Amino acid sequence: MELCDLSAHELSLLLRQRRVSAVEVLESCLQRISQVDGRPGSLEPGAPQPEDAERVHAFITLTAERARAQAETVDRRLAAGEPVGLLAGIPFTVKDIFCVKGTPSTAGSRILANFVAPYTATPVARLEAAGALMLGKVNLDEFTYGSSNESSAFRPTPRNPWKLDRVPGGSSGGSTASVAAGEAPLSLGTDTAGSIRQPAAFCGVVGVKPTYGRVSRYGLIAFGSSLDCPGPIARNVVDAALMLQVIAGPDPHDSTAANLPVPDYLAALEEGVRGLRIGLSPDYFRITFPDAVRGEYDQQPIPGEIEAAVRRAADILADLGAEIVENVPMPNTRYGIPAYFVISRVEAASNLHRYDGVKYGYRTPQPVQDLHEMYRKTRNEGFGLQPKLRILMGMYVSAAQYSAQYYQRALRVRTLIRRDFEQAFDPQGKYRLHALLTPTTPTTAFPVGAVYGDSVLMQYADQLTVPANHAGIPGISIPAGLDHEGLPIGIQFLGPDFSEALLLRIARAFERATEEASWRRARPEVLQRLVA
Amino acid sequence: MTDYEAIIGLETHIQLNTQTKIFCACKADSWYDPPNTNICPVCTGLPGVLPVLNRAAVEKAALLALAMHAEINEVSYFDRKNYFYPDLPKGYQISQYDRPLASGGYMEVPMPATPERPAYVRRVNIIKLHIEEDAGKTKNVNGRRWIDFNRCGVPLVEMVTGPDLRSADEAAQYLIRLRQLLRWLGISEADMEKGHLRCDANVSIRPKGATYFNPKTEIKNVNSIENVRDAIQHEIERQIREVEAGHAIEAWTLEWDEDAGVLRKMRSKETEADYRYFKEPDLLPLRIDAAWKAAILAQRVELPLERRQRFIEAYGLPEYDAEILTGERALSDYFEQAVQAYGGDPKKVSNYLMNDILRMLNESGKSAAELRLTPAYLAEILKLADAGTINTSTAKALLQRVEESGRSPREIVEAEGLAKVSDAEAIRAVCHEVITENPNEVATYRKGKVTLIAWFVGQVMKKMRGKADPTLARQILEELLKGE
Ligand SMILES: [Zn+2]
């Protein structure tokens, strides 16, 4: 165990007791990065190198000097007995979809590869203000469009520290990989359809998608503006709570940020689940996906070992005093992906309009006849496949003659999905749930290259996470065991608006109850190799 | 020959005079600033930024809506209007689409009488009134395109009339009344030359009495009310000529060439562009709750045409006076304050304003509110004249003296001895002098040319620097001229 393998909470205690310095913590993380991360993602990676497949490749940009300066400040303050912030001396990585002043803020895209942000995103600014050390910007699917991290223009793309031939998930794959590999105890991710929770599940870490508006989006390069949520990624629930505490809250720069005070997420963390009603829904134990040939929907149960992990978690929570409510109907879950296909792409296409080669970012070096040719060439060369697909579909379904059929209809479906949750959580209703317990993903981490290219199938990886984005409610994914290949299985708790404190508390109860479980002793492949 | 009528609708863009832009804290007015100096990440559309609505822009737009008798919607929405243009940094304009700030509304435009017809009122329906952000400016110089983002995010109201105007004069009157109203409400400088008020005109013609609409043309880029009038008049005449020649009118977009005084075809109107409107997810629905609405209603003021009517009824002013005095809010406020301070005949106050004070304003370029000659001082001068303390010419001279010095009229009168001399002995002495010095005129008078009396009075006044009571001087002169 190195310093970098300790949790933020543990490090914080050691730092405050002055048993370690922030610089020591930082150096430990930097050393881990140099051991396991390999070469950073780049637009011109050249030929694949043999060791590429042995490395995590979480980073695009390492900001070691920025972190060192911050660490020295923290150490000085601690030495002088001055007050420090909640995350003083704790390193973190940032999904490269956030603008951070003075750093390349690339969105994993060629079109923004040379864009150095002149301002800092609110959640990053809050982390730094709390004394946390920004280690760098980590890889992601291009503009967050994906669930495997394979669509990034910066290559090599991240790999799953648990099994290096597997994807880390996405789009916050660089974030979850960096946390799982011990490169940083915390990472800031974003979740539009599951982009925090799905890679957290794949990488065996904790990921929180807060209520829409709980964390400011200012400085987050937008995908689906009505769905995007910044959130914490950590190795345990306490750390996730600490990080959420720092980044949550109203922001004068984001009018959709909730104007509600932030509760103390740590205060009730250990209060257990006695008396809480936690639901299970059959609609989350199967996935529905389109058969491209027949054009019809197929239903498939999720793999038995994933369902078993969820049921085992339910049993543990029941033993701790929770009341498990079976058979909660969530009938509109199946429409989550089709509705998301429409809504997110309309918003994405519009959000991508600004990348036109005029003001910043990539502009075609080729000669052009006129403005429109400049636009076309710039966008054709600058955008990868995933943004192009989203632009095409977004433009199609928002066209005047189709908007009612697609976009307006998808918005109505979104309302129906929200209603499922409202009924399940209604304190006067039939189910009166405090939370819904579900699998996070329909599979564990799939092999690199196995799904990429089938963008429809890839999208269905988000089927169990996207309803929370439609509804705007919070969700948390935590590790709950390993599958037969030793890959992490994630379970998810979903709760009503602004129930983060309760979800963290339930997740923490499960985490404590399984502290001694044998699967918790398993280590990611990349760390096992280090020891060997 | 067929008699035609014109069908005209105007689309105006009104720049609201807020301190800051509509979605960021940059200064809104950049007229005197170099390009790209009032910009920030938000208004230049950097990745990751979000708009935050400026409430002052909403309030100013709402005041306009109230003045248009429109209904303010309790909830309205912002929408994205998507299109590519280099000076539109986000690739979409934040506007309002199907749920705008206000619905309905109308403006009554008084048309003054002309030798051909009596005065009448044209009622113009408002079919669209919404808030949006402005785009930047593009300039082409030597084949290069230069973009100034200063204007990006400046708050605008887009206001569109129904096809209710029937002549170029009506269109011009509508704009004159709109400009007056915008300034009156203090929500826009409404200067067409500076683009604070922009106007596109849709023009078609039809045989008088018909109820159908013919294809229309759109006239763009007209930057003064006079030019709007001229351009529409030209277009009406052109359309009549075309129709008379048996040609169909095509839906063109035309541009007014001010220097040549002609319309040029910009493009054939292609099929309506698809802006792929959808609700702006970065802004909450715009909710004007009861408290906010009450606060806006509290800022509502009497409108120019209402005040004009009241001046006629309450003060017995002629329509002509009322029209001029309510041309500008500060002037009409001045008038009312002066009337109140004075307490005498409002028409007398009006006369001073229409003759002397308006000239003073024109010469100095000041607004009535900026005059050092306050309404209270004007009232004081009127009272001094009424009381016979000063004569009329002194009163008029005093206006300028007060304005120059800022001192009260009474103070000036006392300090400089400007009070009218009513002392019969003093006047008599001067009358003697005048008679002694002008034996020829005395002889002529005595031979019967009594109208010379005015000349004698003038001489006395001249000697007494205008302070003599002219009535008394005349009496004494008549007495002296007769007596000898
Ligand atoms: Zn700005």
Tab-separated table of C-alpha atoms in Angstrom, chain B residues 21-276:
chain	number	residue	atom	x	y	z
B	21	LYS	CA	-25.734	42.677	-21.671
B	22	ILE	CA	-28.627	40.262	-21.425
B	23	PHE	CA	-26.695	37.131	-20.378
B	24	CYS	CA	-23.373	38.379	-18.967
B	25	ALA	CA	-21.921	41.308	-17.081
B	26	CYS	CA	-20.305	43.038	-20.068
B	27	LYS	CA	-21.212	46.649	-20.785
B	28	ALA	CA	-24.114	46.724	-23.215
B	29	ASP	CA	-23.493	49.921	-25.153
B	30	SER	CA	-20.312	49.848	-27.200
B	31	TRP	CA	-21.044	52.717	-29.584
B	32	TYR	CA	-17.918	54.621	-28.571
B	33	ASP	CA	-15.714	51.605	-27.846
B	34	PRO	CA	-13.209	49.870	-30.111
B	35	PRO	CA	-14.134	46.405	-31.435
B	36	ASN	CA	-13.957	43.409	-29.118
B	37	THR	CA	-13.471	45.364	-25.921
B	38	ASN	CA	-16.784	44.597	-24.194
B	39	ILE	CA	-16.599	40.836	-24.392
B	40	CYS	CA	-16.206	37.854	-22.061
B	41	PRO	CA	-16.303	34.036	-22.276
B	42	VAL	CA	-20.117	34.073	-22.098
B	43	CYS	CA	-20.920	36.503	-24.904
B	44	THR	CA	-18.219	35.120	-27.174
B	45	GLY	CA	-19.588	31.595	-26.772
B	46	LEU	CA	-16.541	29.870	-25.339
B	47	PRO	CA	-16.984	26.172	-24.591
B	48	GLY	CA	-18.736	25.506	-21.282
B	49	VAL	CA	-20.243	28.902	-20.578
B	50	LEU	CA	-23.838	29.480	-19.537
B	51	PRO	CA	-26.164	32.455	-19.883
B	52	VAL	CA	-27.561	34.211	-16.818
B	53	LEU	CA	-30.568	36.398	-17.501
B	54	ASN	CA	-30.381	40.135	-16.803
B	55	ARG	CA	-33.648	40.999	-15.059
B	56	ALA	CA	-33.428	44.638	-16.085
B	57	ALA	CA	-33.821	43.589	-19.725
B	58	VAL	CA	-36.984	41.689	-18.851
B	59	GLU	CA	-38.389	44.667	-16.976
B	60	LYS	CA	-37.726	47.087	-19.801
B	61	ALA	CA	-39.274	44.717	-22.325
B	62	ALA	CA	-42.270	44.258	-20.040
B	63	LEU	CA	-42.747	48.033	-19.810
B	64	LEU	CA	-42.891	48.156	-23.589
B	65	ALA	CA	-45.371	45.290	-23.638
B	66	LEU	CA	-47.597	47.134	-21.151
B	67	ALA	CA	-47.416	50.279	-23.255
B	68	MET	CA	-48.526	48.167	-26.239
B	69	HIS	CA	-51.517	46.927	-24.220
B	70	ALA	CA	-50.087	43.434	-24.579
B	71	GLU	CA	-50.574	40.724	-22.027
B	72	ILE	CA	-47.457	39.776	-20.096
B	73	ASN	CA	-47.237	36.005	-19.918
B	74	GLU	CA	-46.687	34.710	-16.423
B	75	VAL	CA	-44.373	32.056	-17.817
B	76	SER	CA	-42.409	32.440	-20.993
B	77	TYR	CA	-39.481	30.511	-22.399
B	78	PHE	CA	-36.234	31.153	-24.144
B	79	ASP	CA	-35.487	29.152	-27.252
B	80	ARG	CA	-32.443	28.491	-29.334
B	81	LYS	CA	-32.590	29.735	-32.895
B	82	ASN	CA	-29.902	27.688	-34.602
B	83	TYR	CA	-27.948	28.985	-37.571
B	84	PHE	CA	-24.344	29.399	-38.613
B	85	TYR	CA	-22.850	32.815	-38.978
B	86	PRO	CA	-19.378	33.999	-37.973
B	87	ASP	CA	-20.719	36.814	-35.808
B	88	LEU	CA	-23.065	34.461	-33.976
B	89	PRO	CA	-20.497	32.879	-31.667
B	90	LYS	CA	-22.614	30.086	-30.197
B	91	GLY	CA	-24.084	29.036	-33.536
B	92	TYR	CA	-27.475	29.820	-32.084
B	93	GLN	CA	-29.204	32.933	-30.926
B	94	ILE	CA	-31.073	32.826	-27.634
B	95	SER	CA	-34.496	34.154	-28.499
B	96	GLN	CA	-38.113	33.425	-27.669
B	97	TYR	CA	-40.314	31.436	-29.981
B	98	ASP	CA	-43.713	29.969	-29.223
B	99	ARG	CA	-44.073	31.167	-25.621
B	100	PRO	CA	-42.780	34.751	-25.703
B	101	LEU	CA	-42.776	37.391	-22.992
B	102	ALA	CA	-46.001	39.026	-24.149
B	103	SER	CA	-48.984	38.276	-26.345
B	104	GLY	CA	-51.370	40.500	-28.255
B	105	GLY	CA	-51.305	44.250	-28.001
B	106	TYR	CA	-51.725	47.197	-30.293
B	107	MET	CA	-50.637	50.768	-30.807
B	108	GLU	CA	-52.898	53.619	-31.881
B	109	VAL	CA	-51.138	55.897	-34.283
B	110	PRO	CA	-52.714	59.357	-34.732
B	111	MET	CA	-52.432	60.524	-38.311
B	112	PRO	CA	-52.416	64.319	-38.495
B	113	ALA	CA	-54.769	66.099	-40.891
B	114	THR	CA	-53.487	67.034	-44.331
B	115	PRO	CA	-55.027	69.307	-46.950
B	116	GLU	CA	-56.493	66.192	-48.614
B	117	ARG	CA	-58.044	64.465	-45.590
B	118	PRO	CA	-58.936	64.940	-41.930
B	119	ALA	CA	-56.944	63.520	-39.058
B	120	TYR	CA	-57.576	59.885	-38.106
B	121	VAL	CA	-56.178	57.143	-35.926
B	122	ARG	CA	-54.639	53.946	-37.278
B	123	ARG	CA	-54.738	50.997	-34.928
B	124	VAL	CA	-51.773	48.675	-35.439
B	125	ASN	CA	-51.825	45.198	-33.948
B	126	ILE	CA	-48.686	43.780	-32.396
B	127	ILE	CA	-48.396	40.152	-33.416
B	128	LYS	CA	-45.036	39.386	-31.826
B	129	LEU	CA	-43.131	40.847	-28.907
B	130	HIS	CA	-40.217	38.932	-27.484
B	131	ILE	CA	-36.759	39.290	-25.943
B	132	GLU	CA	-33.579	38.087	-27.614
B	133	GLU	CA	-29.855	38.655	-27.746
B	134	ASP	CA	-28.138	40.564	-30.506
B	135	ALA	CA	-25.414	39.066	-32.682
B	136	GLY	CA	-22.062	40.679	-33.457
B	137	LYS	CA	-21.068	42.750	-36.459
B	138	THR	CA	-19.253	41.553	-39.536
B	139	LYS	CA	-17.239	43.882	-41.710
B	140	ASN	CA	-15.665	42.928	-45.014
B	141	VAL	CA	-12.450	44.772	-45.732
B	142	ASN	CA	-10.242	43.889	-48.688
B	143	GLY	CA	-11.629	40.397	-48.947
B	144	ARG	CA	-11.134	39.718	-45.264
B	145	ARG	CA	-13.907	39.317	-42.786
B	146	TRP	CA	-13.583	41.160	-39.485
B	147	ILE	CA	-15.852	40.381	-36.589
B	148	ASP	CA	-16.704	42.611	-33.660
B	149	PHE	CA	-18.320	40.688	-30.808
B	150	ASN	CA	-19.097	43.792	-28.735
B	151	ARG	CA	-22.729	43.707	-29.777
B	152	CYS	CA	-23.154	39.995	-28.984
B	153	GLY	CA	-25.588	39.609	-26.130
B	154	VAL	CA	-26.944	43.136	-26.224
B	155	PRO	CA	-30.623	42.880	-25.231
B	156	LEU	CA	-33.178	43.367	-27.962
B	157	VAL	CA	-36.916	43.325	-28.188
B	158	GLU	CA	-38.252	42.075	-31.473
B	159	MET	CA	-41.650	43.590	-32.126
B	160	VAL	CA	-43.666	42.823	-35.228
B	161	THR	CA	-46.866	44.518	-36.348
B	162	GLY	CA	-49.726	42.943	-38.199
B	163	PRO	CA	-50.217	43.920	-41.863
B	164	ASP	CA	-52.187	46.906	-40.635
B	165	LEU	CA	-50.430	49.936	-42.047
B	166	ARG	CA	-51.821	51.355	-45.271
B	167	SER	CA	-49.299	53.920	-46.450
B	168	ALA	CA	-45.683	54.943	-46.211
B	169	ASP	CA	-46.809	57.859	-44.062
B	170	GLU	CA	-48.545	55.541	-41.634
B	171	ALA	CA	-45.404	53.430	-41.388
B	172	ALA	CA	-43.352	56.536	-40.674
B	173	GLN	CA	-45.861	57.764	-38.092
B	174	TYR	CA	-45.794	54.381	-36.386
B	175	LEU	CA	-42.007	54.603	-36.098
B	176	ILE	CA	-42.174	58.204	-34.890
B	177	ARG	CA	-44.655	57.225	-32.195
B	178	LEU	CA	-42.653	54.120	-31.304
B	179	ARG	CA	-39.437	56.090	-31.003
B	180	GLN	CA	-41.184	58.694	-28.862
B	181	LEU	CA	-42.595	55.941	-26.666
B	182	LEU	CA	-39.275	54.107	-26.234
B	183	ARG	CA	-37.551	57.282	-25.129
B	184	TRP	CA	-40.512	58.257	-22.989
B	185	LEU	CA	-40.347	54.903	-21.194
B	186	GLY	CA	-36.591	55.253	-20.839
B	187	ILE	CA	-36.009	51.745	-22.208
B	188	SER	CA	-34.119	52.517	-25.400
B	189	GLU	CA	-32.230	55.400	-26.924
B	190	ALA	CA	-34.222	54.487	-30.046
B	191	ASP	CA	-31.667	56.067	-32.346
B	192	MET	CA	-32.088	54.510	-35.779
B	193	GLU	CA	-28.747	55.809	-37.000
B	194	LYS	CA	-27.009	53.947	-34.182
B	195	GLY	CA	-29.055	50.808	-34.725
B	196	HIS	CA	-30.917	51.119	-31.430
B	197	LEU	CA	-34.078	50.909	-33.461
B	198	ARG	CA	-33.967	48.785	-36.603
B	199	CYS	CA	-36.805	48.296	-39.000
B	200	ASP	CA	-37.637	45.902	-41.810
B	201	ALA	CA	-40.791	46.520	-43.801
B	202	ASN	CA	-43.040	44.006	-45.523
B	203	VAL	CA	-44.921	45.595	-48.383
B	204	SER	CA	-47.638	44.377	-50.718
B	205	ILE	CA	-50.478	45.997	-52.604
B	206	ARG	CA	-54.011	45.009	-53.509
B	207	PRO	CA	-57.024	46.626	-55.135
B	208	LYS	CA	-58.771	48.851	-52.622
B	209	GLY	CA	-61.487	46.934	-50.849
B	210	ALA	CA	-59.994	43.498	-51.471
B	211	THR	CA	-59.575	41.244	-48.461
B	212	TYR	CA	-56.880	38.910	-49.727
B	213	PHE	CA	-53.129	39.378	-49.513
B	214	ASN	CA	-50.745	39.426	-52.434
B	215	PRO	CA	-47.114	38.293	-52.294
B	216	LYS	CA	-45.033	40.752	-50.333
B	217	THR	CA	-41.494	42.004	-50.520
B	218	GLU	CA	-39.279	42.682	-47.546
B	219	ILE	CA	-37.208	45.852	-47.312
B	220	LYS	CA	-34.141	45.595	-45.104
B	221	ASN	CA	-31.353	47.819	-43.820
B	222	VAL	CA	-33.146	51.112	-43.647
B	223	ASN	CA	-31.618	53.368	-41.038
B	224	SER	CA	-33.859	56.374	-40.609
B	225	ILE	CA	-37.557	57.026	-40.450
B	226	GLU	CA	-37.356	59.235	-43.519
B	227	ASN	CA	-35.698	56.425	-45.437
B	228	VAL	CA	-38.323	53.935	-44.311
B	229	ARG	CA	-40.971	56.251	-45.670
B	230	ASP	CA	-39.124	56.797	-48.945
B	231	ALA	CA	-38.297	53.124	-49.425
B	232	ILE	CA	-41.871	52.012	-48.809
B	233	GLN	CA	-43.230	54.716	-51.097
B	234	HIS	CA	-40.859	53.626	-53.860
B	235	GLU	CA	-41.807	50.016	-53.384
B	236	ILE	CA	-45.540	50.705	-53.449
B	237	GLU	CA	-45.109	52.649	-56.672
B	238	ARG	CA	-42.929	49.917	-58.161
B	239	GLN	CA	-45.462	47.221	-57.296
B	240	ILE	CA	-48.288	49.231	-58.818
B	241	ARG	CA	-46.261	49.705	-61.980
B	242	GLU	CA	-45.479	45.995	-62.143
B	243	VAL	CA	-49.085	44.962	-61.613
B	244	GLU	CA	-50.352	47.529	-64.085
B	245	ALA	CA	-47.877	46.120	-66.601
B	246	GLY	CA	-49.304	42.686	-65.996
B	247	HIS	CA	-46.326	41.351	-64.046
B	248	ALA	CA	-46.533	39.270	-60.902
B	249	ILE	CA	-44.912	40.489	-57.700
B	250	GLU	CA	-42.233	38.120	-56.482
B	251	ALA	CA	-41.325	37.681	-52.851
B	252	TRP	CA	-37.986	39.431	-52.947
B	253	THR	CA	-35.834	40.771	-50.208
B	254	LEU	CA	-34.840	44.323	-51.037
B	255	GLU	CA	-32.194	46.616	-49.702
B	256	TRP	CA	-32.547	50.390	-49.568
B	257	ASP	CA	-29.657	52.248	-51.125
B	258	GLU	CA	-29.797	55.510	-49.291
B	259	ASP	CA	-27.398	57.416	-51.510
B	260	ALA	CA	-29.057	56.449	-54.776
B	261	GLY	CA	-32.549	56.551	-53.293
B	262	VAL	CA	-33.376	53.207	-54.879
B	263	LEU	CA	-34.225	49.700	-53.775
B	264	ARG	CA	-31.933	46.888	-54.771
B	265	LYS	CA	-32.801	43.233	-54.846
B	266	MET	CA	-30.751	41.310	-52.238
B	267	ARG	CA	-32.118	37.849	-52.982
B	268	SER	CA	-35.169	35.976	-53.976
B	269	LYS	CA	-36.871	34.805	-50.849
B	270	GLU	CA	-35.801	31.183	-50.579
B	271	THR	CA	-37.896	28.736	-48.652
B	272	GLU	CA	-38.207	29.684	-45.012
B	273	ALA	CA	-34.997	28.775	-43.150
B	274	ASP	CA	-35.340	26.025	-40.560
B	275	TYR	CA	-33.881	27.356	-37.337
B	276	ARG	CA	-34.607	24.150	-35.425
